[in-house]
mmCIF file with all atom_site columns, C-alpha atoms in Angstrom:
data_model
loop_
_atom_site.group_PDB
_atom_site.id
_atom_site.type_symbol
_atom_site.label_atom_id
_atom_site.label_alt_id
_atom_site.label_comp_id
_atom_site.label_asym_id
_atom_site.label_entity_id
_atom_site.label_seq_id
_atom_site.pdbx_PDB_ins_code
_atom_site.Cartn_x
_atom_site.Cartn_y
_atom_site.Cartn_z
_atom_site.occupancy
_atom_site.B_iso_or_equiv
_atom_site.pdbx_formal_charge
_atom_site.auth_seq_id
_atom_site.auth_comp_id
_atom_site.auth_asym_id
_atom_site.auth_atom_id
_atom_site.pdbx_PDB_model_num
ATOM 1   C CA . UNK S 1 1   ? 167.090 96.983  94.055  1.00 93.00 ? 286 UNK S CA 1
ATOM 2   C CA . UNK S 1 2   ? 166.329 93.696  93.524  1.00 97.00 ? 287 UNK S CA 1
ATOM 3   C CA . UNK S 1 3   ? 167.318 92.114  90.324  1.00 98.00 ? 288 UNK S CA 1
ATOM 4   C CA . UNK S 1 4   ? 166.075 88.776  88.772  1.00 98.00 ? 289 UNK S CA 1
ATOM 5   C CA . UNK S 1 5   ? 168.148 87.593  85.737  1.00 98.00 ? 290 UNK S CA 1
ATOM 6   C CA . UNK S 1 6   ? 167.074 85.402  82.811  1.00 98.00 ? 291 UNK S CA 1
ATOM 7   C CA . UNK S 1 7   ? 169.048 84.003  80.070  1.00 98.00 ? 292 UNK S CA 1
ATOM 8   C CA . UNK S 1 8   ? 167.973 85.909  76.929  1.00 98.00 ? 293 UNK S CA 1
ATOM 9   C CA . UNK S 1 9   ? 167.376 82.760  74.992  1.00 98.00 ? 294 UNK S CA 1
ATOM 10  C CA . UNK S 1 10  ? 166.416 79.460  74.982  1.00 98.00 ? 295 UNK S CA 1
ATOM 11  C CA . UNK S 1 11  ? 166.065 77.028  72.305  1.00 98.00 ? 296 UNK S CA 1
ATOM 12  C CA . UNK S 1 12  ? 164.507 73.716  72.155  1.00 98.00 ? 297 UNK S CA 1
ATOM 13  C CA . UNK S 1 13  ? 163.530 71.066  69.679  1.00 98.00 ? 298 UNK S CA 1
ATOM 14  C CA . UNK S 1 14  ? 159.928 69.749  69.804  1.00 97.00 ? 299 UNK S CA 1
ATOM 15  C CA . UNK S 1 15  ? 158.953 66.965  72.258  1.00 98.00 ? 300 UNK S CA 1
ATOM 16  C CA . UNK S 1 16  ? 162.000 67.579  74.453  1.00 98.00 ? 301 UNK S CA 1
ATOM 17  C CA . UNK S 1 17  ? 162.216 69.522  77.610  1.00 98.00 ? 302 UNK S CA 1
ATOM 18  C CA . UNK S 1 18  ? 162.966 72.997  77.929  1.00 98.00 ? 303 UNK S CA 1
ATOM 19  C CA . UNK S 1 19  ? 164.658 74.668  81.094  1.00 98.00 ? 304 UNK S CA 1
ATOM 20  C CA . UNK S 1 20  ? 164.435 78.501  81.886  1.00 98.00 ? 305 UNK S CA 1
ATOM 21  C CA . UNK S 1 21  ? 166.123 79.882  84.904  1.00 98.00 ? 306 UNK S CA 1
ATOM 22  C CA . UNK S 1 22  ? 165.552 82.695  86.905  1.00 98.00 ? 307 UNK S CA 1
ATOM 23  C CA . UNK S 1 23  ? 168.290 84.060  89.379  1.00 98.00 ? 308 UNK S CA 1
ATOM 24  C CA . UNK S 1 24  ? 168.165 86.420  92.262  1.00 98.00 ? 309 UNK S CA 1
ATOM 25  C CA . UNK S 1 25  ? 169.725 86.850  95.722  1.00 98.00 ? 310 UNK S CA 1
ATOM 26  C CA . UNK S 1 26  ? 167.963 84.173  98.177  1.00 97.00 ? 311 UNK S CA 1
ATOM 27  C CA . UNK S 1 27  ? 165.095 83.774  95.555  1.00 98.00 ? 312 UNK S CA 1
ATOM 28  C CA . UNK S 1 28  ? 164.189 80.398  97.109  1.00 97.00 ? 313 UNK S CA 1
ATOM 29  C CA . UNK S 1 29  ? 163.131 82.440  100.056 1.00 96.00 ? 314 UNK S CA 1
ATOM 30  C CA . UNK S 1 30  ? 160.627 84.265  98.070  1.00 96.00 ? 315 UNK S CA 1
ATOM 31  C CA . UNK S 1 31  ? 157.716 83.020  95.942  1.00 97.00 ? 316 UNK S CA 1
ATOM 32  C CA . UNK S 1 32  ? 157.976 83.001  92.080  1.00 98.00 ? 317 UNK S CA 1
ATOM 33  C CA . UNK S 1 33  ? 155.828 83.454  89.345  1.00 98.00 ? 318 UNK S CA 1
ATOM 34  C CA . UNK S 1 34  ? 156.280 82.695  85.452  1.00 98.00 ? 319 UNK S CA 1
ATOM 35  C CA . UNK S 1 35  ? 154.294 84.503  82.660  1.00 98.00 ? 320 UNK S CA 1
ATOM 36  C CA . UNK S 1 36  ? 154.234 83.354  79.007  1.00 98.00 ? 321 UNK S CA 1
ATOM 37  C CA . UNK S 1 37  ? 153.743 85.982  76.246  1.00 98.00 ? 322 UNK S CA 1
ATOM 38  C CA . UNK S 1 38  ? 153.396 84.957  72.716  1.00 98.00 ? 323 UNK S CA 1
ATOM 39  C CA . UNK S 1 39  ? 153.881 87.786  70.216  1.00 95.00 ? 324 UNK S CA 1
ATOM 40  C CA . UNK S 1 40  ? 151.311 90.561  70.201  1.00 94.00 ? 325 UNK S CA 1
ATOM 41  C CA . UNK S 1 41  ? 149.609 89.308  73.026  1.00 97.00 ? 326 UNK S CA 1
ATOM 42  C CA . UNK S 1 42  ? 149.265 89.971  76.737  1.00 98.00 ? 327 UNK S CA 1
ATOM 43  C CA . UNK S 1 43  ? 151.239 87.979  79.166  1.00 98.00 ? 328 UNK S CA 1
ATOM 44  C CA . UNK S 1 44  ? 149.389 84.901  80.914  1.00 98.00 ? 329 UNK S CA 1
ATOM 45  C CA . UNK S 1 45  ? 150.155 83.299  84.330  1.00 98.00 ? 330 UNK S CA 1
ATOM 46  C CA . UNK S 1 46  ? 151.663 80.001  83.484  1.00 98.00 ? 331 UNK S CA 1
ATOM 47  C CA . UNK S 1 47  ? 152.908 79.442  87.269  1.00 98.00 ? 332 UNK S CA 1
ATOM 48  C CA . UNK S 1 48  ? 152.333 80.850  90.570  1.00 98.00 ? 333 UNK S CA 1
ATOM 49  C CA . UNK S 1 49  ? 153.643 80.159  94.139  1.00 97.00 ? 334 UNK S CA 1
ATOM 50  C CA . UNK S 1 50  ? 157.045 78.501  92.778  1.00 97.00 ? 335 UNK S CA 1
ATOM 51  C CA . UNK S 1 51  ? 155.247 75.233  91.672  1.00 98.00 ? 336 UNK S CA 1
ATOM 52  C CA . UNK S 1 52  ? 151.452 75.688  90.991  1.00 98.00 ? 337 UNK S CA 1
ATOM 53  C CA . UNK S 1 53  ? 149.438 75.633  87.840  1.00 98.00 ? 338 UNK S CA 1
ATOM 54  C CA . UNK S 1 54  ? 146.481 77.913  87.255  1.00 97.00 ? 339 UNK S CA 1
ATOM 55  C CA . UNK S 1 55  ? 143.620 76.057  85.806  1.00 96.00 ? 340 UNK S CA 1
ATOM 56  C CA . UNK S 1 56  ? 143.545 75.601  82.299  1.00 97.00 ? 341 UNK S CA 1
ATOM 57  C CA . UNK S 1 57  ? 147.677 75.591  82.152  1.00 98.00 ? 342 UNK S CA 1
ATOM 58  C CA . UNK S 1 58  ? 148.755 72.092  80.867  1.00 97.00 ? 343 UNK S CA 1
ATOM 59  C CA . UNK S 1 59  ? 150.654 69.652  83.107  1.00 98.00 ? 344 UNK S CA 1
ATOM 60  C CA . UNK S 1 60  ? 153.604 69.995  81.031  1.00 98.00 ? 345 UNK S CA 1
ATOM 61  C CA . UNK S 1 61  ? 154.359 73.422  82.840  1.00 98.00 ? 346 UNK S CA 1
ATOM 62  C CA . UNK S 1 62  ? 156.183 72.859  86.089  1.00 98.00 ? 347 UNK S CA 1
ATOM 63  C CA . UNK S 1 63  ? 158.181 75.229  88.101  1.00 98.00 ? 348 UNK S CA 1
ATOM 64  C CA . UNK S 1 64  ? 160.457 74.769  91.077  1.00 98.00 ? 349 UNK S CA 1
ATOM 65  C CA . UNK S 1 65  ? 162.669 77.371  93.416  1.00 98.00 ? 350 UNK S CA 1
ATOM 66  C CA . UNK S 1 66  ? 165.608 76.938  95.507  1.00 98.00 ? 351 UNK S CA 1
ATOM 67  C CA . UNK S 1 67  ? 168.670 78.773  96.658  1.00 98.00 ? 352 UNK S CA 1
ATOM 68  C CA . UNK S 1 68  ? 169.231 81.377  94.374  1.00 98.00 ? 353 UNK S CA 1
ATOM 69  C CA . UNK S 1 69  ? 167.282 80.086  91.342  1.00 98.00 ? 354 UNK S CA 1
ATOM 70  C CA . UNK S 1 70  ? 163.878 79.271  90.478  1.00 98.00 ? 355 UNK S CA 1
ATOM 71  C CA . UNK S 1 71  ? 163.333 77.168  87.220  1.00 98.00 ? 356 UNK S CA 1
ATOM 72  C CA . UNK S 1 72  ? 160.552 76.830  84.657  1.00 98.00 ? 357 UNK S CA 1
ATOM 73  C CA . UNK S 1 73  ? 160.424 73.276  82.990  1.00 98.00 ? 358 UNK S CA 1
ATOM 74  C CA . UNK S 1 74  ? 158.222 72.635  79.854  1.00 98.00 ? 359 UNK S CA 1
ATOM 75  C CA . UNK S 1 75  ? 158.102 68.808  79.425  1.00 97.00 ? 360 UNK S CA 1
ATOM 76  C CA . UNK S 1 76  ? 157.159 67.531  75.835  1.00 96.00 ? 361 UNK S CA 1
ATOM 77  C CA . UNK S 1 77  ? 157.695 71.310  74.436  1.00 98.00 ? 362 UNK S CA 1
ATOM 78  C CA . UNK S 1 78  ? 155.181 72.288  71.481  1.00 97.00 ? 363 UNK S CA 1
ATOM 79  C CA . UNK S 1 79  ? 155.608 74.572  68.953  1.00 97.00 ? 364 UNK S CA 1
ATOM 80  C CA . UNK S 1 80  ? 152.911 76.346  70.310  1.00 97.00 ? 365 UNK S CA 1
ATOM 81  C CA . UNK S 1 81  ? 154.991 77.052  73.768  1.00 98.00 ? 366 UNK S CA 1
ATOM 82  C CA . UNK S 1 82  ? 157.293 79.374  71.951  1.00 98.00 ? 367 UNK S CA 1
ATOM 83  C CA . UNK S 1 83  ? 156.857 82.495  73.303  1.00 98.00 ? 368 UNK S CA 1
ATOM 84  C CA . UNK S 1 84  ? 158.848 85.289  75.864  1.00 98.00 ? 369 UNK S CA 1
ATOM 85  C CA . UNK S 1 85  ? 158.425 83.796  79.527  1.00 98.00 ? 370 UNK S CA 1
ATOM 86  C CA . UNK S 1 86  ? 158.999 86.090  82.234  1.00 98.00 ? 371 UNK S CA 1
ATOM 87  C CA . UNK S 1 87  ? 159.616 85.216  86.157  1.00 98.00 ? 372 UNK S CA 1
ATOM 88  C CA . UNK S 1 88  ? 158.542 87.750  88.945  1.00 98.00 ? 373 UNK S CA 1
ATOM 89  C CA . UNK S 1 89  ? 159.078 87.911  92.419  1.00 98.00 ? 374 UNK S CA 1
ATOM 90  C CA . UNK S 1 90  ? 158.331 90.458  95.605  1.00 97.00 ? 375 UNK S CA 1
ATOM 91  C CA . UNK S 1 91  ? 161.289 92.101  97.216  1.00 96.00 ? 376 UNK S CA 1
ATOM 92  C CA . UNK S 1 92  ? 158.871 93.620  100.046 1.00 94.00 ? 377 UNK S CA 1
ATOM 93  C CA . UNK S 1 93  ? 155.973 95.380  98.585  1.00 94.00 ? 378 UNK S CA 1
ATOM 94  C CA . UNK S 1 94  ? 157.768 96.211  94.806  1.00 96.00 ? 379 UNK S CA 1
ATOM 95  C CA . UNK S 1 95  ? 156.773 93.588  91.974  1.00 97.00 ? 380 UNK S CA 1
ATOM 96  C CA . UNK S 1 96  ? 160.185 92.477  90.121  1.00 98.00 ? 381 UNK S CA 1
ATOM 97  C CA . UNK S 1 97  ? 160.195 91.038  86.878  1.00 98.00 ? 382 UNK S CA 1
ATOM 98  C CA . UNK S 1 98  ? 163.084 89.279  85.320  1.00 98.00 ? 383 UNK S CA 1
ATOM 99  C CA . UNK S 1 99  ? 164.487 90.481  81.912  1.00 98.00 ? 384 UNK S CA 1
ATOM 100 C CA . UNK S 1 100 ? 162.662 87.739  79.850  1.00 98.00 ? 385 UNK S CA 1
ATOM 101 C CA . UNK S 1 101 ? 163.585 84.703  78.314  1.00 98.00 ? 386 UNK S CA 1
ATOM 102 C CA . UNK S 1 102 ? 162.876 84.011  74.168  1.00 98.00 ? 387 UNK S CA 1
ATOM 103 C CA . UNK S 1 103 ? 162.085 80.243  73.814  1.00 98.00 ? 388 UNK S CA 1
ATOM 104 C CA . UNK S 1 104 ? 162.405 78.960  70.483  1.00 98.00 ? 389 UNK S CA 1
ATOM 105 C CA . UNK S 1 105 ? 161.074 75.676  69.328  1.00 97.00 ? 390 UNK S CA 1
ATOM 106 C CA . UNK S 1 106 ? 162.758 74.295  66.216  1.00 92.00 ? 391 UNK S CA 1
ATOM 107 C CA . UNK R 2 1   ? 134.153 85.824  83.518  1.00 89.00 ? 43  UNK R CA 1
ATOM 108 C CA . UNK R 2 2   ? 136.637 88.443  84.558  1.00 93.00 ? 44  UNK R CA 1
ATOM 109 C CA . UNK R 2 3   ? 137.764 91.075  81.886  1.00 96.00 ? 45  UNK R CA 1
ATOM 110 C CA . UNK R 2 4   ? 139.866 94.195  81.997  1.00 97.00 ? 46  UNK R CA 1
ATOM 111 C CA . UNK R 2 5   ? 139.807 96.801  79.519  1.00 98.00 ? 47  UNK R CA 1
ATOM 112 C CA . UNK R 2 6   ? 142.157 99.552  79.110  1.00 98.00 ? 48  UNK R CA 1
ATOM 113 C CA . UNK R 2 7   ? 141.719 103.196 77.842  1.00 98.00 ? 49  UNK R CA 1
ATOM 114 C CA . UNK R 2 8   ? 143.081 106.336 76.958  1.00 97.00 ? 50  UNK R CA 1
ATOM 115 C CA . UNK R 2 9   ? 145.005 108.486 74.680  1.00 97.00 ? 51  UNK R CA 1
ATOM 116 C CA . UNK R 2 10  ? 147.236 106.927 72.743  1.00 96.00 ? 52  UNK R CA 1
ATOM 117 C CA . UNK R 2 11  ? 149.812 110.039 71.890  1.00 98.00 ? 53  UNK R CA 1
ATOM 118 C CA . UNK R 2 12  ? 150.975 112.301 75.056  1.00 98.00 ? 54  UNK R CA 1
ATOM 119 C CA . UNK R 2 13  ? 153.443 115.127 74.390  1.00 98.00 ? 55  UNK R CA 1
ATOM 120 C CA . UNK R 2 14  ? 156.562 115.437 76.674  1.00 98.00 ? 56  UNK R CA 1
ATOM 121 C CA . UNK R 2 15  ? 156.328 117.018 80.009  1.00 98.00 ? 57  UNK R CA 1
ATOM 122 C CA . UNK R 2 16  ? 152.369 116.313 80.132  1.00 98.00 ? 58  UNK R CA 1
ATOM 123 C CA . UNK R 2 17  ? 150.360 113.804 82.109  1.00 98.00 ? 59  UNK R CA 1
ATOM 124 C CA . UNK R 2 18  ? 149.592 110.231 80.778  1.00 98.00 ? 60  UNK R CA 1
ATOM 125 C CA . UNK R 2 19  ? 146.366 109.064 82.007  1.00 98.00 ? 61  UNK R CA 1
ATOM 126 C CA . UNK R 2 20  ? 144.757 105.700 81.747  1.00 98.00 ? 62  UNK R CA 1
ATOM 127 C CA . UNK R 2 21  ? 141.471 103.945 82.787  1.00 98.00 ? 63  UNK R CA 1
ATOM 128 C CA . UNK R 2 22  ? 141.112 100.227 83.087  1.00 98.00 ? 64  UNK R CA 1
ATOM 129 C CA . UNK R 2 23  ? 137.526 98.886  83.519  1.00 96.00 ? 65  UNK R CA 1
ATOM 130 C CA . UNK R 2 24  ? 136.868 95.808  85.144  1.00 95.00 ? 66  UNK R CA 1
ATOM 131 C CA . UNK R 2 25  ? 133.717 93.715  84.180  1.00 93.00 ? 67  UNK R CA 1
ATOM 132 C CA . UNK R 2 26  ? 132.360 90.110  84.596  1.00 86.00 ? 68  UNK R CA 1
ATOM 133 C CA . UNK R 2 27  ? 133.105 89.248  88.161  1.00 77.00 ? 69  UNK R CA 1
ATOM 134 C CA . UNK R 2 28  ? 133.232 91.571  91.440  1.00 71.00 ? 70  UNK R CA 1
ATOM 135 C CA . UNK R 2 29  ? 135.551 94.188  91.499  1.00 75.00 ? 71  UNK R CA 1
ATOM 136 C CA . UNK R 2 30  ? 135.148 94.388  95.166  1.00 81.00 ? 72  UNK R CA 1
ATOM 137 C CA . UNK R 2 31  ? 137.416 91.959  96.548  1.00 80.00 ? 73  UNK R CA 1
ATOM 138 C CA . UNK R 2 32  ? 138.842 92.145  100.031 1.00 80.00 ? 74  UNK R CA 1
ATOM 139 C CA . UNK R 2 33  ? 141.812 90.762  98.986  1.00 89.00 ? 75  UNK R CA 1
ATOM 140 C CA . UNK R 2 34  ? 142.662 91.429  95.469  1.00 92.00 ? 76  UNK R CA 1
ATOM 141 C CA . UNK R 2 35  ? 144.840 94.186  94.093  1.00 95.00 ? 77  UNK R CA 1
ATOM 142 C CA . UNK R 2 36  ? 144.453 95.808  90.528  1.00 96.00 ? 78  UNK R CA 1
ATOM 143 C CA . UNK R 2 37  ? 148.075 96.828  88.980  1.00 98.00 ? 79  UNK R CA 1
ATOM 144 C CA . UNK R 2 38  ? 149.420 98.089  86.149  1.00 98.00 ? 80  UNK R CA 1
ATOM 145 C CA . UNK R 2 39  ? 152.167 96.895  84.188  1.00 98.00 ? 81  UNK R CA 1
ATOM 146 C CA . UNK R 2 40  ? 154.224 98.481  81.196  1.00 98.00 ? 82  UNK R CA 1
ATOM 147 C CA . UNK R 2 41  ? 156.237 97.153  78.328  1.00 98.00 ? 83  UNK R CA 1
ATOM 148 C CA . UNK R 2 42  ? 158.418 99.251  75.974  1.00 98.00 ? 84  UNK R CA 1
ATOM 149 C CA . UNK R 2 43  ? 158.641 98.265  72.760  1.00 97.00 ? 85  UNK R CA 1
ATOM 150 C CA . UNK R 2 44  ? 160.751 95.221  72.141  1.00 96.00 ? 86  UNK R CA 1
ATOM 151 C CA . UNK R 2 45  ? 161.725 94.965  76.116  1.00 98.00 ? 87  UNK R CA 1
ATOM 152 C CA . UNK R 2 46  ? 160.379 93.460  79.216  1.00 98.00 ? 88  UNK R CA 1
ATOM 153 C CA . UNK R 2 47  ? 157.876 93.860  81.812  1.00 98.00 ? 89  UNK R CA 1
ATOM 154 C CA . UNK R 2 48  ? 158.270 96.268  84.448  1.00 98.00 ? 90  UNK R CA 1
ATOM 155 C CA . UNK R 2 49  ? 155.438 96.953  87.268  1.00 98.00 ? 91  UNK R CA 1
ATOM 156 C CA . UNK R 2 50  ? 154.033 100.552 87.682  1.00 98.00 ? 92  UNK R CA 1
ATOM 157 C CA . UNK R 2 51  ? 152.007 99.943  90.900  1.00 98.00 ? 93  UNK R CA 1
ATOM 158 C CA . UNK R 2 52  ? 148.850 98.552  92.610  1.00 97.00 ? 94  UNK R CA 1
ATOM 159 C CA . UNK R 2 53  ? 145.912 99.423  94.331  1.00 96.00 ? 95  UNK R CA 1
ATOM 160 C CA . UNK R 2 54  ? 143.211 97.465  96.212  1.00 94.00 ? 96  UNK R CA 1
ATOM 161 C CA . UNK R 2 55  ? 139.685 97.982  96.244  1.00 90.00 ? 97  UNK R CA 1
ATOM 162 C CA . UNK R 2 56  ? 139.927 100.073 99.482  1.00 90.00 ? 98  UNK R CA 1
ATOM 163 C CA . UNK R 2 57  ? 142.542 102.464 97.922  1.00 92.00 ? 99  UNK R CA 1
ATOM 164 C CA . UNK R 2 58  ? 145.518 101.047 99.190  1.00 94.00 ? 100 UNK R CA 1
ATOM 165 C CA . UNK R 2 59  ? 148.379 101.716 96.930  1.00 97.00 ? 101 UNK R CA 1
ATOM 166 C CA . UNK R 2 60  ? 152.128 100.178 96.107  1.00 96.00 ? 102 UNK R CA 1
ATOM 167 C CA . UNK R 2 61  ? 154.167 101.817 93.606  1.00 98.00 ? 103 UNK R CA 1
ATOM 168 C CA . UNK R 2 62  ? 157.471 100.959 91.928  1.00 98.00 ? 104 UNK R CA 1
ATOM 169 C CA . UNK R 2 63  ? 160.003 103.006 93.896  1.00 97.00 ? 105 UNK R CA 1
ATOM 170 C CA . UNK R 2 64  ? 161.559 104.078 90.178  1.00 97.00 ? 106 UNK R CA 1
ATOM 171 C CA . UNK R 2 65  ? 158.384 105.618 89.434  1.00 98.00 ? 107 UNK R CA 1
ATOM 172 C CA . UNK R 2 66  ? 156.903 106.584 92.683  1.00 97.00 ? 108 UNK R CA 1
ATOM 173 C CA . UNK R 2 67  ? 157.529 110.346 92.339  1.00 97.00 ? 109 UNK R CA 1
ATOM 174 C CA . UNK R 2 68  ? 155.639 110.643 88.882  1.00 98.00 ? 110 UNK R CA 1
ATOM 175 C CA . UNK R 2 69  ? 152.683 108.037 89.561  1.00 98.00 ? 111 UNK R CA 1
ATOM 176 C CA . UNK R 2 70  ? 149.128 108.068 91.044  1.00 98.00 ? 112 UNK R CA 1
ATOM 177 C CA . UNK R 2 71  ? 146.987 105.141 90.896  1.00 98.00 ? 113 UNK R CA 1
ATOM 178 C CA . UNK R 2 72  ? 143.225 105.635 92.105  1.00 97.00 ? 114 UNK R CA 1
ATOM 179 C CA . UNK R 2 73  ? 139.932 103.413 91.694  1.00 95.00 ? 115 UNK R CA 1
ATOM 180 C CA . UNK R 2 74  ? 136.629 104.490 91.254  1.00 93.00 ? 116 UNK R CA 1
ATOM 181 C CA . UNK R 2 75  ? 134.479 101.539 92.691  1.00 89.00 ? 117 UNK R CA 1
ATOM 182 C CA . UNK R 2 76  ? 130.833 103.058 91.449  1.00 90.00 ? 118 UNK R CA 1
ATOM 183 C CA . UNK R 2 77  ? 132.586 102.756 87.763  1.00 92.00 ? 119 UNK R CA 1
ATOM 184 C CA . UNK R 2 78  ? 134.347 99.306  88.489  1.00 93.00 ? 120 UNK R CA 1
ATOM 185 C CA . UNK R 2 79  ? 137.659 101.444 87.308  1.00 95.00 ? 121 UNK R CA 1
ATOM 186 C CA . UNK R 2 80  ? 140.787 102.042 88.516  1.00 96.00 ? 122 UNK R CA 1
ATOM 187 C CA . UNK R 2 81  ? 143.195 104.593 86.801  1.00 98.00 ? 123 UNK R CA 1
ATOM 188 C CA . UNK R 2 82  ? 146.918 105.313 86.076  1.00 98.00 ? 124 UNK R CA 1
ATOM 189 C CA . UNK R 2 83  ? 148.588 108.968 86.164  1.00 98.00 ? 125 UNK R CA 1
ATOM 190 C CA . UNK R 2 84  ? 152.121 109.380 85.258  1.00 98.00 ? 126 UNK R CA 1
ATOM 191 C CA . UNK R 2 85  ? 153.326 113.108 85.387  1.00 98.00 ? 127 UNK R CA 1
ATOM 192 C CA . UNK R 2 86  ? 156.220 114.659 83.210  1.00 98.00 ? 128 UNK R CA 1
ATOM 193 C CA . UNK R 2 87  ? 156.336 111.944 80.560  1.00 98.00 ? 129 UNK R CA 1
ATOM 194 C CA . UNK R 2 88  ? 159.552 111.388 78.534  1.00 98.00 ? 130 UNK R CA 1
ATOM 195 C CA . UNK R 2 89  ? 160.295 109.328 75.525  1.00 98.00 ? 131 UNK R CA 1
ATOM 196 C CA . UNK R 2 90  ? 160.840 106.710 77.813  1.00 98.00 ? 132 UNK R CA 1
ATOM 197 C CA . UNK R 2 91  ? 157.533 106.512 79.029  1.00 98.00 ? 133 UNK R CA 1
ATOM 198 C CA . UNK R 2 92  ? 156.478 105.124 75.413  1.00 98.00 ? 134 UNK R CA 1
ATOM 199 C CA . UNK R 2 93  ? 155.131 101.799 76.161  1.00 98.00 ? 135 UNK R CA 1
ATOM 200 C CA . UNK R 2 94  ? 152.388 99.310  75.984  1.00 98.00 ? 136 UNK R CA 1
ATOM 201 C CA . UNK R 2 95  ? 150.801 99.389  79.402  1.00 98.00 ? 137 UNK R CA 1
ATOM 202 C CA . UNK R 2 96  ? 148.730 96.790  80.716  1.00 98.00 ? 138 UNK R CA 1
ATOM 203 C CA . UNK R 2 97  ? 146.020 96.419  83.603  1.00 98.00 ? 139 UNK R CA 1
ATOM 204 C CA . UNK R 2 98  ? 145.935 93.327  85.870  1.00 98.00 ? 140 UNK R CA 1
ATOM 205 C CA . UNK R 2 99  ? 144.322 91.362  88.752  1.00 97.00 ? 141 UNK R CA 1
ATOM 206 C CA . UNK R 2 100 ? 146.984 90.763  91.347  1.00 95.00 ? 142 UNK R CA 1
ATOM 207 C CA . UNK R 2 101 ? 145.094 87.692  92.947  1.00 93.00 ? 143 UNK R CA 1
ATOM 208 C CA . UNK R 2 102 ? 145.587 87.158  96.714  1.00 91.00 ? 144 UNK R CA 1
ATOM 209 C CA . UNK R 2 103 ? 144.212 84.660  98.859  1.00 88.00 ? 145 UNK R CA 1
ATOM 210 C CA . UNK R 2 104 ? 142.956 85.256  102.333 1.00 86.00 ? 146 UNK R CA 1
ATOM 211 C CA . UNK R 2 105 ? 145.912 84.757  104.110 1.00 84.00 ? 147 UNK R CA 1
ATOM 212 C CA . UNK R 2 106 ? 147.421 87.452  101.633 1.00 86.00 ? 148 UNK R CA 1
ATOM 213 C CA . UNK R 2 107 ? 149.109 84.445  99.829  1.00 92.00 ? 149 UNK R CA 1
ATOM 214 C CA . UNK R 2 108 ? 150.114 85.841  96.450  1.00 93.00 ? 150 UNK R CA 1
ATOM 215 C CA . UNK R 2 109 ? 148.280 83.861  93.310  1.00 94.00 ? 151 UNK R CA 1
ATOM 216 C CA . UNK R 2 110 ? 149.960 85.632  90.622  1.00 95.00 ? 152 UNK R CA 1
ATOM 217 C CA . UNK R 2 111 ? 148.549 88.433  88.108  1.00 97.00 ? 153 UNK R CA 1
ATOM 218 C CA . UNK R 2 112 ? 146.097 85.978  86.602  1.00 96.00 ? 154 UNK R CA 1
ATOM 219 C CA . UNK R 2 113 ? 143.911 88.187  84.593  1.00 97.00 ? 155 UNK R CA 1
ATOM 220 C CA . UNK R 2 114 ? 145.329 90.768  82.111  1.00 98.00 ? 156 UNK R CA 1
ATOM 221 C CA . UNK R 2 115 ? 143.912 93.415  79.681  1.00 98.00 ? 157 UNK R CA 1
ATOM 222 C CA . UNK R 2 116 ? 144.707 93.427  76.083  1.00 98.00 ? 158 UNK R CA 1
ATOM 223 C CA . UNK R 2 117 ? 147.016 96.404  76.949  1.00 98.00 ? 159 UNK R CA 1
ATOM 224 C CA . UNK R 2 118 ? 147.043 100.020 75.050  1.00 98.00 ? 160 UNK R CA 1
ATOM 225 C CA . UNK R 2 119 ? 150.115 101.525 73.251  1.00 98.00 ? 161 UNK R CA 1
ATOM 226 C CA . UNK R 2 120 ? 151.218 105.210 74.552  1.00 98.00 ? 162 UNK R CA 1
ATOM 227 C CA . UNK R 2 121 ? 153.715 106.889 72.719  1.00 98.00 ? 163 UNK R CA 1
ATOM 228 C CA . UNK R 2 122 ? 155.486 109.984 73.925  1.00 98.00 ? 164 UNK R CA 1
ATOM 229 C CA . UNK R 2 123 ? 156.033 112.289 71.171  1.00 97.00 ? 165 UNK R CA 1
ATOM 230 C CA . UNK R 2 124 ? 155.830 116.274 70.276  1.00 96.00 ? 166 UNK R CA 1
#
């Protein structure tokens, strides 16, 4: 079965840039989505089709996808960005999520 | 504004069937492109896609759960439902329903609307 691998945790200082990676075999040939989940809340879509932001998502959230790695980048990270982040892609008709990355802003 | 709300028992006994319903409100449920899905999250763990269904009833299931899962749709009630048979303790999780948004060319636009989730505990 297809797997997506994320680092368990990433730390960043407020105002700095955070990068969260998601690795999978030939992931660059698929589209990746990213979801933010704050504690006690439901996930929220922040990036779809590798690079696109849904309405209402701040411009500081951006994405890229090439080769075997998709990356979520948060520029000028704010304390409100502290959350778990999940990547997701499709393996044929099966939706696959990465294991999640806890972003700590300190 | 589209809203999704999960409902169902919070406690299910081992070997029994877990049944949940997701009620869709605030926008048209009758989309020719979108799918409606179930995703679960065990306590302290990550997200797992269970399966999805279209308005017309086409389904896709996670292969790891396919033998135990049935997702159905009731268009007259703007609802879709999840049944998970023969549950075990490992099925204890928060269960979320979500809209899987697609474009007219079947481009996937993400799981863009989520319910608040409902916690189901499997225990005797």
